[in-house]
Each structure stands twice: as structure tokens, then as C-alpha cells.
Amino acid sequence: MPGSTLVLCDSRFNVNGIFMEATTPLDEAARRSLTERGYNALSARWRALFGRGARKVPLDAGFSCPNRDGTLGVDGCAFCNARGSGTGLSALSLTEQWTLWRSRRLAKWGPVALVAYLQAFSNTYGPARKLARVLDELAGLEGLEGLCLGTRPDCLDREKTRLLADFPARELWLELGLQSANPATLARINRGHGPESFARAAELAASFGINICAHLIIGLPGETVDDFLRSLSFMNALPVAGVKFHNLFVPRGSTLERDHHCGSLTLLSREDYVEWLILGLTHLRPDVVVHRLNADPDQGELVAPDWAGQKRQVLNAISAALARPGVRQGSALSLPGAPGAPGDAAPAPCDAGQHPARRPGRGASATLSRPKRGAQAGGPRFPQRPNQEDS
């Protein structure tokens, strides 16, 4: 990036006056991505890991959600569509879905690595035996090299975490919805849990060596850019290895659609979204892998704003902003010992006393390194899958 000065010699970063070690050291792929793109891209990580490009295969395992089945509510989160962001193919077995999507992915993209993606609703909700059955079927899928599994932070316990840690994939990501670290915002969008629930789940999963990807929504009702930065600071202080950024949009059939039609919902412009996102990236730990820069509504799903359906134009605007001199993921976070390192490099997390994340005193070190995946699992549950290069 012309005009940028990249300083990546240290894995410790100053977040709100707390020096924290990176969750994982910056490898060559991350360094190159930061230099060339301005952020630590998941695609670069996967190309280095698999030796080629990778694509996700969406699978619907038929899970529900406590915010849908009456346990917490029936309307779901305010931003959620009726399918829970799923494909609607849960009537088919996972093997049948995989076969369908795998052939399409390979026909379109060639010999890419394939990563199963369980996104619909909450994929650890219900008894552990159901998750075990799902993982057993996934473990037998032909050509599966990775797994991304989305769930709510209040639907995770040690038994389920142990099952996930044992899954025999070269890459495993547990995607947890944070959305915001502001308790008032979470109540406003009907999440049904607070930020402390996310902190507990992130620390539990990290203790088993599982990569956590947090979801953050930019432009939630009632939030300012400072609220967003405080949520980012909250996430930075936890053992989170990845993040997905979503611009708030109104899906058809959601609670937000009602608010939009009655005129009580204010949505960001594309220009404001890009500015908030870029500011967030500069305050994001450089070791955190960025999985997504913007939301991508399904065809026919989008109610508003119109620009949210213009994926290519949004990404072009983000790329142009990242090309500005000095703009880079983590550039607003001071390295220890750097000239002029401020004590308050980032906003304080929201209501730090309301979550159990370990918060050492100012100037202390908060180590975010994780054990190897499955280290606490008490032996492998699945037979180990050979690397593709060895088979």
C-alpha cells in the first residue's frame, strides 16, 4: 500500500492501555495480506493453509434457536430473516446437501478446497447428542477440509465444545454472534443474552484451542460510532481469532422491516458504513483474521438500504478507503515502546464489569494465546483424516 509504513515486529498490542499478546503470531500470509490489502484476510490464510483457494459449502443441519422456539422468544433477533440465514434445505441429509453444493462449487471454481459452513440458526442448540450426530456425518463427507459452524454464545457448554474440538478438519472456526457489546443495544435488537455470555463462550472455546470468529454489526439501532468502537475494544480484549463485519440491512420478514416501514429505523449510508468500517479496522488487532467486510443479502431478501445489495460497489469503496496512506488493520493500536504510545489507544469496552473477561490492570499483559485444538478433549473422538497432499 503506497504511503504506508508497516510495523509488524512485535506480537503485543496496546488496547486501552493493556498490552496484549496476539492470539497467534503473524505468519507470512497475514503479513503479506496486511501489506497488500490493508487487512488480514481469511482468503489469504486459506490459500496458505490449503495451497489453493477455498470456498464454503452452505449446509443446513436442521437446528433451531432459543429465540425462535419460545425458550427466549419467538420472533428471533431483530435483524434475522425467517430462515435464520440458512438455505432451507434441511429436509435433505447433510450428505445430500454436500453432494449437491460440492458439484456446483467444483464446476464453477475448479479444484478448490471445500469448507462446510453451518450457518442456519444456532448449530449447538439442543442436546449434545444431536451435535455429535451432525459432526459424525460431517466427518464422513468426501473432500471436506474445513468446518465453520455458527451458533449463539448462550448455546455452548463444555461437552459441546469438546465435541467440536475433536472434529478432524484441517481448519475449524466457531462463529459466535456478539453483534454489540452494549447491553442496551442487545436488548433493543432482542438478542436474549448480554456481552458477558459472549465473553464466557469465547474463553471456553479458546481453552480447547478452537478458533473463534465474532460477528459484529455496524449501524445497529441507537448506536454511534463510539458504541461500535467500544464493542471492538471489548472483542479485542478476548481470545477471538477472527471477525465478520456486517452492515445493518433490513431483511424481508424481520422485526426490522416493521420498524423500517413505520419510520423508526435509521440506516447508515454506504459512505458512513465505509468510514465506520475503516475506523474499526484500524482499531482491530492485526492478528485477527477478517472473514467478511460487509453483509451479502440473499436475492429477494433485501428491503433496505438499496446500496446493501450492491456488493461489488461496496467492496470497491472499501478497497479505495484502505488504499489511503497509513490506513491499515491495527494502525491505531500502539506497539509497546513505540514513540508516543498513548495510554488510551482505543475506547474502553462497554461495561467491563458486566462480563467475566480477564481484565488485568493498566500496563499488565493479557495473554490471548490458545492451546492446541482438542488439548482438553481427553483423546480423539474421530479417526484422523489424512492431509490431502498425503492421500
mmCIF file of C-alpha atoms in Angstrom:
data_model
loop_
_atom_site.group_PDB
_atom_site.id
_atom_site.type_symbol
_atom_site.label_atom_id
_atom_site.label_comp_id
_atom_site.label_asym_id
_atom_site.label_seq_id
_atom_site.Cartn_x
_atom_site.Cartn_y
_atom_site.Cartn_z
ATOM 1 C CA MET A 1 0.000 0.000 0.000
ATOM 2 C CA PRO A 2 1.727 3.173 -1.152
ATOM 3 C CA GLY A 3 2.480 5.604 1.642
ATOM 4 C CA SER A 4 2.021 3.038 4.422
ATOM 5 C CA THR A 5 4.672 2.086 6.931
ATOM 6 C CA LEU A 6 4.156 -1.467 8.129
ATOM 7 C CA VAL A 7 5.441 -2.285 11.623
ATOM 8 C CA LEU A 8 4.887 -5.954 12.415
ATOM 9 C CA CYS A 9 7.925 -6.765 14.534
ATOM 10 C CA ASP A 10 6.022 -7.417 17.752
ATOM 11 C CA SER A 11 3.016 -9.567 18.678
ATOM 12 C CA ARG A 12 1.963 -7.352 21.598
ATOM 13 C CA PHE A 13 -0.520 -4.520 21.176
ATOM 14 C CA ASN A 14 -1.774 -1.690 23.341
ATOM 15 C CA VAL A 15 -5.557 -1.876 23.660
ATOM 16 C CA ASN A 16 -7.000 0.634 26.111
ATOM 17 C CA GLY A 17 -3.697 0.785 27.956
ATOM 18 C CA ILE A 18 -3.440 -3.005 28.235
ATOM 19 C CA PHE A 19 -0.583 -4.695 26.399
ATOM 20 C CA MET A 20 -1.960 -7.907 24.922
ATOM 21 C CA GLU A 21 -0.161 -10.658 23.088
ATOM 22 C CA ALA A 22 -1.631 -11.584 19.728
ATOM 23 C CA THR A 23 -3.814 -14.670 19.745
ATOM 24 C CA THR A 24 -1.499 -16.154 17.118
ATOM 25 C CA PRO A 25 1.796 -14.788 15.790
ATOM 26 C CA LEU A 26 1.577 -13.008 12.464
ATOM 27 C CA ASP A 27 2.622 -15.541 9.848
ATOM 28 C CA GLU A 28 3.865 -14.743 6.365
ATOM 29 C CA ALA A 29 0.384 -14.941 4.822
ATOM 30 C CA ALA A 30 -1.015 -12.455 7.370
ATOM 31 C CA ARG A 31 1.913 -10.073 6.881
ATOM 32 C CA ARG A 32 1.559 -10.157 3.124
ATOM 33 C CA SER A 33 -2.203 -9.604 3.330
ATOM 34 C CA LEU A 34 -1.758 -6.657 5.696
ATOM 35 C CA THR A 35 0.795 -5.141 3.334
ATOM 36 C CA GLU A 36 -1.076 -5.738 0.084
ATOM 37 C CA ARG A 37 -4.708 -5.373 1.172
ATOM 38 C CA GLY A 38 -4.528 -3.422 4.409
ATOM 39 C CA TYR A 39 -6.218 -6.161 6.434
ATOM 40 C CA ASN A 40 -5.623 -9.776 7.499
ATOM 41 C CA ALA A 41 -7.872 -11.605 5.025
ATOM 42 C CA LEU A 42 -9.286 -15.099 5.533
ATOM 43 C CA SER A 43 -8.752 -15.880 1.839
ATOM 44 C CA ALA A 44 -5.012 -15.307 2.242
ATOM 45 C CA ARG A 45 -4.912 -17.579 5.292
ATOM 46 C CA TRP A 46 -6.755 -20.346 3.468
ATOM 47 C CA ARG A 47 -4.608 -20.119 0.354
ATOM 48 C CA ALA A 48 -1.520 -20.547 2.521
ATOM 49 C CA LEU A 49 -3.087 -23.385 4.529
ATOM 50 C CA PHE A 50 -4.637 -25.399 1.695
ATOM 51 C CA GLY A 51 -2.197 -24.469 -1.046
ATOM 52 C CA ARG A 52 -5.060 -23.205 -3.224
ATOM 53 C CA GLY A 53 -8.218 -21.154 -2.981
ATOM 54 C CA ALA A 54 -11.101 -22.319 -0.798
ATOM 55 C CA ARG A 55 -14.873 -21.984 -0.936
ATOM 56 C CA LYS A 56 -17.572 -22.533 1.664
ATOM 57 C CA VAL A 57 -20.351 -25.073 1.172
ATOM 58 C CA PRO A 58 -23.564 -23.998 2.983
ATOM 59 C CA LEU A 59 -25.229 -26.798 4.960
ATOM 60 C CA ASP A 60 -28.448 -26.714 6.989
ATOM 61 C CA ALA A 61 -28.407 -29.239 9.832
ATOM 62 C CA GLY A 62 -31.969 -28.507 10.962
ATOM 63 C CA PHE A 63 -31.108 -26.832 14.266
ATOM 64 C CA SER A 64 -33.466 -24.311 15.824
ATOM 65 C CA CYS A 65 -32.833 -21.326 18.099
ATOM 66 C CA PRO A 66 -33.941 -20.457 21.650
ATOM 67 C CA ASN A 67 -35.055 -17.115 20.272
ATOM 68 C CA ARG A 68 -37.429 -18.880 17.876
ATOM 69 C CA ASP A 69 -38.851 -21.902 19.697
ATOM 70 C CA GLY A 70 -40.268 -19.990 22.654
ATOM 71 C CA THR A 71 -37.452 -20.643 25.127
ATOM 72 C CA LEU A 72 -36.408 -16.989 24.939
ATOM 73 C CA GLY A 73 -38.803 -15.716 22.295
ATOM 74 C CA VAL A 74 -40.479 -16.498 19.002
ATOM 75 C CA ASP A 75 -39.648 -13.516 16.785
ATOM 76 C CA GLY A 76 -35.902 -14.057 16.672
ATOM 77 C CA CYS A 77 -33.293 -11.324 16.674
ATOM 78 C CA ALA A 78 -34.476 -8.118 15.047
ATOM 79 C CA PHE A 79 -32.086 -8.491 12.096
ATOM 80 C CA CYS A 80 -32.704 -12.203 11.407
ATOM 81 C CA ASN A 81 -34.694 -13.494 8.439
ATOM 82 C CA ALA A 82 -37.238 -16.303 8.663
ATOM 83 C CA ARG A 83 -34.711 -18.950 7.554
ATOM 84 C CA GLY A 84 -32.146 -17.951 10.160
ATOM 85 C CA SER A 85 -29.693 -17.184 7.310
ATOM 86 C CA GLY A 86 -29.946 -20.796 6.151
ATOM 87 C CA THR A 87 -30.519 -22.419 2.758
ATOM 88 C CA GLY A 88 -33.864 -24.011 3.609
ATOM 89 C CA LEU A 89 -32.559 -27.437 2.557
ATOM 90 C CA SER A 90 -32.725 -29.095 5.974
ATOM 91 C CA ALA A 91 -35.127 -31.737 4.609
ATOM 92 C CA LEU A 92 -32.111 -33.205 2.800
ATOM 93 C CA SER A 93 -29.391 -35.035 4.696
ATOM 94 C CA LEU A 94 -26.078 -33.255 5.142
ATOM 95 C CA THR A 95 -24.514 -35.766 2.750
ATOM 96 C CA GLU A 96 -27.127 -34.978 0.093
ATOM 97 C CA GLN A 97 -26.667 -31.225 0.571
ATOM 98 C CA TRP A 98 -22.877 -31.601 0.411
ATOM 99 C CA THR A 99 -23.054 -33.632 -2.803
ATOM 100 C CA LEU A 100 -25.316 -31.019 -4.402
ATOM 101 C CA TRP A 101 -23.278 -27.981 -3.442
ATOM 102 C CA ARG A 102 -19.879 -29.659 -3.859
ATOM 103 C CA SER A 103 -20.504 -30.422 -7.525
ATOM 104 C CA ARG A 104 -21.635 -26.839 -8.137
ATOM 105 C CA ARG A 105 -18.636 -25.331 -6.355
ATOM 106 C CA LEU A 106 -16.123 -27.508 -8.194
ATOM 107 C CA ALA A 107 -17.802 -26.882 -11.550
ATOM 108 C CA LYS A 108 -17.628 -23.125 -11.011
ATOM 109 C CA TRP A 109 -14.315 -22.700 -9.203
ATOM 110 C CA GLY A 110 -12.264 -25.739 -10.178
ATOM 111 C CA PRO A 111 -10.245 -27.825 -7.663
ATOM 112 C CA VAL A 112 -10.672 -25.527 -4.649
ATOM 113 C CA ALA A 113 -10.590 -26.618 -1.014
ATOM 114 C CA LEU A 114 -14.111 -27.048 0.370
ATOM 115 C CA VAL A 115 -15.150 -25.873 3.834
ATOM 116 C CA ALA A 116 -18.525 -26.874 5.279
ATOM 117 C CA TYR A 117 -20.466 -23.910 6.631
ATOM 118 C CA LEU A 118 -23.276 -24.498 9.130
ATOM 119 C CA GLN A 119 -24.859 -21.054 9.366
ATOM 120 C CA ALA A 120 -28.605 -21.542 9.816
ATOM 121 C CA PHE A 121 -29.951 -20.659 13.276
ATOM 122 C CA SER A 122 -27.871 -21.933 16.254
ATOM 123 C CA ASN A 123 -25.854 -25.048 15.457
ATOM 124 C CA THR A 124 -25.101 -26.108 19.031
ATOM 125 C CA TYR A 125 -28.634 -25.611 20.347
ATOM 126 C CA GLY A 126 -30.231 -28.698 21.834
ATOM 127 C CA PRO A 127 -28.732 -31.853 23.349
ATOM 128 C CA ALA A 128 -25.066 -32.659 22.788
ATOM 129 C CA ARG A 129 -26.020 -35.979 21.197
ATOM 130 C CA LYS A 130 -27.619 -34.112 18.277
ATOM 131 C CA LEU A 131 -24.416 -32.138 17.684
ATOM 132 C CA ALA A 132 -22.454 -35.408 17.931
ATOM 133 C CA ARG A 133 -24.625 -36.991 15.207
ATOM 134 C CA VAL A 134 -24.161 -33.972 12.953
ATOM 135 C CA LEU A 135 -20.395 -33.987 13.420
ATOM 136 C CA ASP A 136 -20.248 -37.736 12.777
ATOM 137 C CA GLU A 137 -21.959 -37.223 9.408
ATOM 138 C CA LEU A 138 -19.770 -34.243 8.544
ATOM 139 C CA ALA A 139 -16.619 -36.231 9.327
ATOM 140 C CA GLY A 140 -17.506 -38.681 6.544
ATOM 141 C CA LEU A 141 -18.096 -36.120 3.786
ATOM 142 C CA GLU A 142 -15.901 -36.591 0.743
ATOM 143 C CA GLY A 143 -13.341 -33.840 0.236
ATOM 144 C CA LEU A 144 -14.219 -31.820 3.345
ATOM 145 C CA GLU A 145 -11.143 -29.900 4.523
ATOM 146 C CA GLY A 146 -12.582 -27.397 6.973
ATOM 147 C CA LEU A 147 -15.607 -26.518 9.066
ATOM 148 C CA CYS A 148 -17.174 -23.196 10.023
ATOM 149 C CA LEU A 149 -20.050 -23.523 12.486
ATOM 150 C CA GLY A 150 -22.228 -20.663 13.697
ATOM 151 C CA THR A 151 -24.073 -20.516 16.994
ATOM 152 C CA ARG A 152 -25.196 -18.297 19.842
ATOM 153 C CA PRO A 153 -22.825 -17.844 22.784
ATOM 154 C CA ASP A 154 -25.531 -18.980 25.212
ATOM 155 C CA CYS A 155 -25.826 -22.347 23.400
ATOM 156 C CA LEU A 156 -22.357 -23.632 24.254
ATOM 157 C CA ASP A 157 -21.101 -25.786 27.115
ATOM 158 C CA ARG A 158 -18.019 -27.889 27.845
ATOM 159 C CA GLU A 159 -19.433 -31.110 26.392
ATOM 160 C CA LYS A 160 -20.349 -29.497 23.081
ATOM 161 C CA THR A 161 -17.075 -27.595 22.973
ATOM 162 C CA ARG A 162 -15.166 -30.857 23.467
ATOM 163 C CA LEU A 163 -17.075 -32.419 20.549
ATOM 164 C CA LEU A 164 -16.142 -29.513 18.300
ATOM 165 C CA ALA A 165 -12.504 -29.556 19.385
ATOM 166 C CA ASP A 166 -12.237 -33.223 18.358
ATOM 167 C CA PHE A 167 -13.570 -32.674 14.831
ATOM 168 C CA PRO A 168 -10.978 -33.908 12.288
ATOM 169 C CA ALA A 169 -10.665 -30.926 9.936
ATOM 170 C CA ARG A 170 -7.564 -29.005 8.963
ATOM 171 C CA GLU A 171 -9.389 -25.785 9.796
ATOM 172 C CA LEU A 172 -12.172 -25.214 12.342
ATOM 173 C CA TRP A 173 -13.913 -21.933 13.121
ATOM 174 C CA LEU A 174 -16.644 -21.457 15.703
ATOM 175 C CA GLU A 175 -18.646 -18.363 14.732
ATOM 176 C CA LEU A 176 -20.262 -16.600 17.689
ATOM 177 C CA GLY A 177 -22.684 -13.693 17.416
ATOM 178 C CA LEU A 178 -21.595 -10.747 19.529
ATOM 179 C CA GLN A 179 -23.192 -8.040 17.322
ATOM 180 C CA SER A 180 -22.594 -5.383 20.026
ATOM 181 C CA ALA A 181 -21.048 -5.191 23.483
ATOM 182 C CA ASN A 182 -23.647 -2.667 24.593
ATOM 183 C CA PRO A 183 -26.243 -4.407 26.818
ATOM 184 C CA ALA A 184 -28.886 -1.822 25.901
ATOM 185 C CA THR A 185 -28.361 -2.465 22.190
ATOM 186 C CA LEU A 186 -28.539 -6.241 22.663
ATOM 187 C CA ALA A 187 -31.855 -5.812 24.480
ATOM 188 C CA ARG A 188 -33.095 -3.445 21.759
ATOM 189 C CA ILE A 189 -32.433 -5.993 18.999
ATOM 190 C CA ASN A 190 -33.869 -8.858 21.085
ATOM 191 C CA ARG A 191 -30.692 -10.942 21.330
ATOM 192 C CA GLY A 192 -31.711 -12.573 24.601
ATOM 193 C CA HIS A 193 -28.215 -12.518 26.111
ATOM 194 C CA GLY A 194 -25.645 -9.973 27.252
ATOM 195 C CA PRO A 195 -21.997 -9.371 26.351
ATOM 196 C CA GLU A 196 -20.866 -11.441 29.339
ATOM 197 C CA SER A 197 -22.347 -14.529 27.642
ATOM 198 C CA PHE A 198 -20.126 -13.952 24.614
ATOM 199 C CA ALA A 199 -17.056 -13.499 26.828
ATOM 200 C CA ARG A 200 -17.707 -16.784 28.644
ATOM 201 C CA ALA A 201 -18.235 -18.705 25.403
ATOM 202 C CA ALA A 202 -15.145 -17.213 23.745
ATOM 203 C CA GLU A 203 -12.918 -18.099 26.679
ATOM 204 C CA LEU A 204 -14.378 -21.609 26.911
ATOM 205 C CA ALA A 205 -13.857 -22.339 23.221
ATOM 206 C CA ALA A 206 -10.377 -20.828 23.242
ATOM 207 C CA SER A 207 -9.409 -23.043 26.191
ATOM 208 C CA PHE A 208 -9.971 -26.011 23.836
ATOM 209 C CA GLY A 209 -7.870 -24.418 21.094
ATOM 210 C CA ILE A 210 -10.851 -23.560 18.887
ATOM 211 C CA ASN A 211 -10.678 -20.508 16.623
ATOM 212 C CA ILE A 212 -13.482 -18.074 17.457
ATOM 213 C CA CYS A 213 -14.896 -15.726 14.830
ATOM 214 C CA ALA A 214 -17.021 -12.916 16.275
ATOM 215 C CA HIS A 215 -19.865 -11.292 14.347
ATOM 216 C CA LEU A 216 -20.231 -7.524 14.692
ATOM 217 C CA ILE A 217 -22.992 -5.435 13.113
ATOM 218 C CA ILE A 218 -22.200 -1.842 12.211
ATOM 219 C CA GLY A 219 -25.015 0.694 12.470
ATOM 220 C CA LEU A 220 -27.325 -1.055 14.925
ATOM 221 C CA PRO A 221 -30.367 0.961 16.088
ATOM 222 C CA GLY A 222 -29.397 3.679 18.531
ATOM 223 C CA GLU A 223 -25.655 3.116 18.212
ATOM 224 C CA THR A 224 -22.987 5.683 17.415
ATOM 225 C CA VAL A 225 -19.526 5.096 16.001
ATOM 226 C CA ASP A 226 -18.208 5.253 19.581
ATOM 227 C CA ASP A 227 -20.517 2.387 20.554
ATOM 228 C CA PHE A 228 -19.110 0.347 17.678
ATOM 229 C CA LEU A 229 -15.518 1.090 18.703
ATOM 230 C CA ARG A 230 -16.258 0.103 22.293
ATOM 231 C CA SER A 231 -17.655 -3.205 21.044
ATOM 232 C CA LEU A 232 -14.494 -3.709 19.024
ATOM 233 C CA SER A 233 -12.354 -2.942 22.065
ATOM 234 C CA PHE A 234 -14.382 -5.457 24.088
ATOM 235 C CA MET A 235 -13.705 -8.088 21.421
ATOM 236 C CA ASN A 236 -10.009 -7.181 21.153
ATOM 237 C CA ALA A 237 -9.564 -7.989 24.851
ATOM 238 C CA LEU A 238 -10.915 -11.539 24.406
ATOM 239 C CA PRO A 239 -9.287 -14.614 22.785
ATOM 240 C CA VAL A 240 -11.005 -14.001 19.459
ATOM 241 C CA ALA A 241 -9.133 -15.064 16.325
ATOM 242 C CA GLY A 242 -11.471 -13.804 13.601
ATOM 243 C CA VAL A 243 -14.254 -11.328 12.902
ATOM 244 C CA LYS A 244 -17.099 -10.788 10.460
ATOM 245 C CA PHE A 245 -18.286 -7.235 9.914
ATOM 246 C CA HIS A 246 -21.886 -6.784 8.776
ATOM 247 C CA ASN A 247 -23.612 -3.591 7.682
ATOM 248 C CA LEU A 248 -27.113 -3.420 9.136
ATOM 249 C CA PHE A 249 -29.748 -4.035 6.480
ATOM 250 C CA VAL A 250 -33.455 -4.819 6.656
ATOM 251 C CA PRO A 251 -34.310 -8.409 5.665
ATOM 252 C CA ARG A 252 -37.782 -9.237 4.445
ATOM 253 C CA GLY A 253 -39.899 -10.734 7.240
ATOM 254 C CA SER A 254 -37.719 -9.450 10.070
ATOM 255 C CA THR A 255 -38.686 -7.279 13.027
ATOM 256 C CA LEU A 256 -36.527 -4.560 11.483
ATOM 257 C CA GLU A 257 -38.845 -4.490 8.474
ATOM 258 C CA ARG A 258 -41.721 -3.372 10.681
ATOM 259 C CA ASP A 259 -39.570 -0.657 12.257
ATOM 260 C CA HIS A 260 -38.390 0.464 8.833
ATOM 261 C CA HIS A 261 -41.907 0.779 7.430
ATOM 262 C CA CYS A 262 -43.105 2.827 10.415
ATOM 263 C CA GLY A 263 -40.140 5.185 10.010
ATOM 264 C CA SER A 264 -38.449 4.488 13.353
ATOM 265 C CA LEU A 265 -35.264 2.964 11.900
ATOM 266 C CA THR A 266 -32.255 4.979 10.718
ATOM 267 C CA LEU A 267 -29.819 3.176 8.410
ATOM 268 C CA LEU A 268 -26.275 4.205 7.557
ATOM 269 C CA SER A 269 -25.389 5.468 4.110
ATOM 270 C CA ARG A 270 -22.786 3.499 2.190
ATOM 271 C CA GLU A 271 -20.290 6.287 2.751
ATOM 272 C CA ASP A 272 -20.842 6.258 6.522
ATOM 273 C CA TYR A 273 -20.620 2.479 6.656
ATOM 274 C CA VAL A 274 -17.261 2.502 4.876
ATOM 275 C CA GLU A 275 -15.913 5.204 7.220
ATOM 276 C CA TRP A 276 -17.054 3.312 10.342
ATOM 277 C CA LEU A 277 -15.608 0.062 8.998
ATOM 278 C CA ILE A 278 -12.230 1.600 8.157
ATOM 279 C CA LEU A 279 -12.044 3.208 11.579
ATOM 280 C CA GLY A 280 -12.867 -0.166 13.117
ATOM 281 C CA LEU A 281 -10.180 -1.948 11.110
ATOM 282 C CA THR A 282 -7.542 0.489 12.304
ATOM 283 C CA HIS A 283 -8.563 -0.372 15.891
ATOM 284 C CA LEU A 284 -8.616 -4.140 15.276
ATOM 285 C CA ARG A 285 -5.736 -6.337 16.472
ATOM 286 C CA PRO A 286 -3.636 -7.215 13.397
ATOM 287 C CA ASP A 287 -3.643 -10.924 14.254
ATOM 288 C CA VAL A 288 -7.447 -11.128 13.993
ATOM 289 C CA VAL A 289 -8.438 -12.714 10.672
ATOM 290 C CA VAL A 290 -11.125 -10.753 8.816
ATOM 291 C CA HIS A 291 -13.714 -13.172 7.410
ATOM 292 C CA ARG A 292 -16.103 -10.595 5.974
ATOM 293 C CA LEU A 293 -16.127 -6.855 5.304
ATOM 294 C CA ASN A 294 -19.835 -6.415 4.537
ATOM 295 C CA ALA A 295 -23.144 -8.267 4.571
ATOM 296 C CA ASP A 296 -24.388 -10.010 1.441
ATOM 297 C CA PRO A 297 -28.219 -10.268 1.334
ATOM 298 C CA ASP A 298 -29.790 -13.187 -0.499
ATOM 299 C CA GLN A 299 -31.678 -12.485 -3.703
ATOM 300 C CA GLY A 300 -35.140 -11.137 -2.884
ATOM 301 C CA GLU A 301 -34.320 -10.718 0.814
ATOM 302 C CA LEU A 302 -33.283 -7.060 0.912
ATOM 303 C CA VAL A 303 -35.808 -4.379 1.864
ATOM 304 C CA ALA A 304 -33.399 -1.510 2.608
ATOM 305 C CA PRO A 305 -30.992 0.178 2.088
ATOM 306 C CA ASP A 306 -30.592 -0.313 -1.661
ATOM 307 C CA TRP A 307 -26.810 0.014 -1.509
ATOM 308 C CA ALA A 308 -26.557 -3.123 0.653
ATOM 309 C CA GLY A 309 -27.412 -5.171 -2.445
ATOM 310 C CA GLN A 310 -24.555 -3.656 -4.454
ATOM 311 C CA LYS A 311 -21.793 -5.913 -3.164
ATOM 312 C CA ARG A 312 -19.160 -5.069 -5.765
ATOM 313 C CA GLN A 313 -19.602 -1.307 -5.374
ATOM 314 C CA VAL A 314 -19.386 -1.603 -1.582
ATOM 315 C CA LEU A 315 -16.191 -3.657 -1.759
ATOM 316 C CA ASN A 316 -14.693 -1.206 -4.270
ATOM 317 C CA ALA A 317 -15.414 1.679 -1.884
ATOM 318 C CA ILE A 318 -13.791 -0.244 0.986
ATOM 319 C CA SER A 319 -10.718 -1.024 -1.129
ATOM 320 C CA ALA A 320 -10.378 2.620 -2.097
ATOM 321 C CA ALA A 321 -10.539 3.669 1.548
ATOM 322 C CA LEU A 322 -7.949 1.051 2.532
ATOM 323 C CA ALA A 323 -5.592 2.487 -0.099
ATOM 324 C CA ARG A 324 -5.319 5.765 1.808
ATOM 325 C CA PRO A 325 -1.832 6.379 3.235
ATOM 326 C CA GLY A 326 -1.421 4.996 6.744
ATOM 327 C CA VAL A 327 -4.730 3.101 6.787
ATOM 328 C CA ARG A 328 -4.219 -0.486 7.851
ATOM 329 C CA GLN A 329 -5.673 -3.004 10.270
ATOM 330 C CA GLY A 330 -4.344 -2.232 13.739
ATOM 331 C CA SER A 331 -2.681 1.052 12.754
ATOM 332 C CA ALA A 332 -4.475 2.906 15.582
ATOM 333 C CA LEU A 333 -3.168 0.440 18.188
ATOM 334 C CA SER A 334 0.217 1.304 19.637
ATOM 335 C CA LEU A 335 3.015 -1.193 19.832
ATOM 336 C CA PRO A 336 4.713 -1.202 23.252
ATOM 337 C CA GLY A 337 7.664 1.130 23.250
ATOM 338 C CA ALA A 338 6.541 2.894 20.081
ATOM 339 C CA PRO A 339 7.095 6.672 20.063
ATOM 340 C CA GLY A 340 4.125 8.488 21.531
ATOM 341 C CA ALA A 341 2.235 5.346 22.540
ATOM 342 C CA PRO A 342 -0.902 6.682 24.240
ATOM 343 C CA GLY A 343 -2.356 5.110 27.342
ATOM 344 C CA ASP A 344 -5.834 5.079 25.829
ATOM 345 C CA ALA A 345 -5.240 3.857 22.290
ATOM 346 C CA ALA A 346 -8.795 2.561 21.960
ATOM 347 C CA PRO A 347 -12.110 3.196 23.686
ATOM 348 C CA ALA A 348 -12.817 1.199 26.845
ATOM 349 C CA PRO A 349 -15.007 -1.886 26.451
ATOM 350 C CA CYS A 350 -18.676 -1.419 27.314
ATOM 351 C CA ASP A 351 -19.398 -2.033 30.982
ATOM 352 C CA ALA A 352 -16.257 -4.072 31.557
ATOM 353 C CA GLY A 353 -17.531 -5.111 34.973
ATOM 354 C CA GLN A 354 -20.523 -6.858 33.391
ATOM 355 C CA HIS A 355 -18.522 -9.618 31.721
ATOM 356 C CA PRO A 356 -16.043 -12.119 33.125
ATOM 357 C CA ALA A 357 -13.228 -11.479 30.652
ATOM 358 C CA ARG A 358 -9.924 -11.268 32.483
ATOM 359 C CA ARG A 359 -9.096 -7.587 32.755
ATOM 360 C CA PRO A 360 -5.597 -7.033 34.141
ATOM 361 C CA GLY A 361 -4.636 -3.620 35.405
ATOM 362 C CA ARG A 362 -3.253 -0.911 33.190
ATOM 363 C CA GLY A 363 0.081 -1.843 31.711
ATOM 364 C CA ALA A 364 -0.306 -5.518 32.577
ATOM 365 C CA SER A 365 -0.130 -8.246 29.962
ATOM 366 C CA ALA A 366 -3.248 -10.126 28.899
ATOM 367 C CA THR A 367 -2.091 -13.289 27.151
ATOM 368 C CA LEU A 368 -4.505 -14.399 24.436
ATOM 369 C CA SER A 369 -2.578 -17.402 23.137
ATOM 370 C CA ARG A 370 -4.573 -20.632 22.857
ATOM 371 C CA PRO A 371 -3.801 -24.296 23.442
ATOM 372 C CA LYS A 372 -3.749 -26.691 20.517
ATOM 373 C CA ARG A 373 -7.241 -27.682 19.419
ATOM 374 C CA GLY A 374 -8.512 -30.706 21.313
ATOM 375 C CA ALA A 375 -5.880 -30.425 24.044
ATOM 376 C CA GLN A 376 -8.518 -30.754 26.779
ATOM 377 C CA ALA A 377 -10.684 -33.231 24.956
ATOM 378 C CA GLY A 378 -9.294 -36.400 26.535
ATOM 379 C CA GLY A 379 -8.334 -38.205 23.334
ATOM 380 C CA PRO A 380 -9.624 -38.078 19.756
ATOM 381 C CA ARG A 381 -13.289 -38.831 19.085
ATOM 382 C CA PHE A 382 -12.896 -39.209 15.323
ATOM 383 C CA PRO A 383 -10.333 -41.118 13.227
ATOM 384 C CA GLN A 384 -7.806 -38.628 11.920
ATOM 385 C CA ARG A 385 -8.348 -37.550 8.325
ATOM 386 C CA PRO A 386 -5.131 -37.622 6.255
ATOM 387 C CA ASN A 387 -3.971 -34.391 4.656
ATOM 388 C CA GLN A 388 -4.987 -34.218 1.011
ATOM 389 C CA GLU A 389 -1.343 -33.989 -0.052
ATOM 390 C CA ASP A 390 -0.661 -37.322 1.687
ATOM 391 C CA SER A 391 -3.639 -39.231 0.282
#
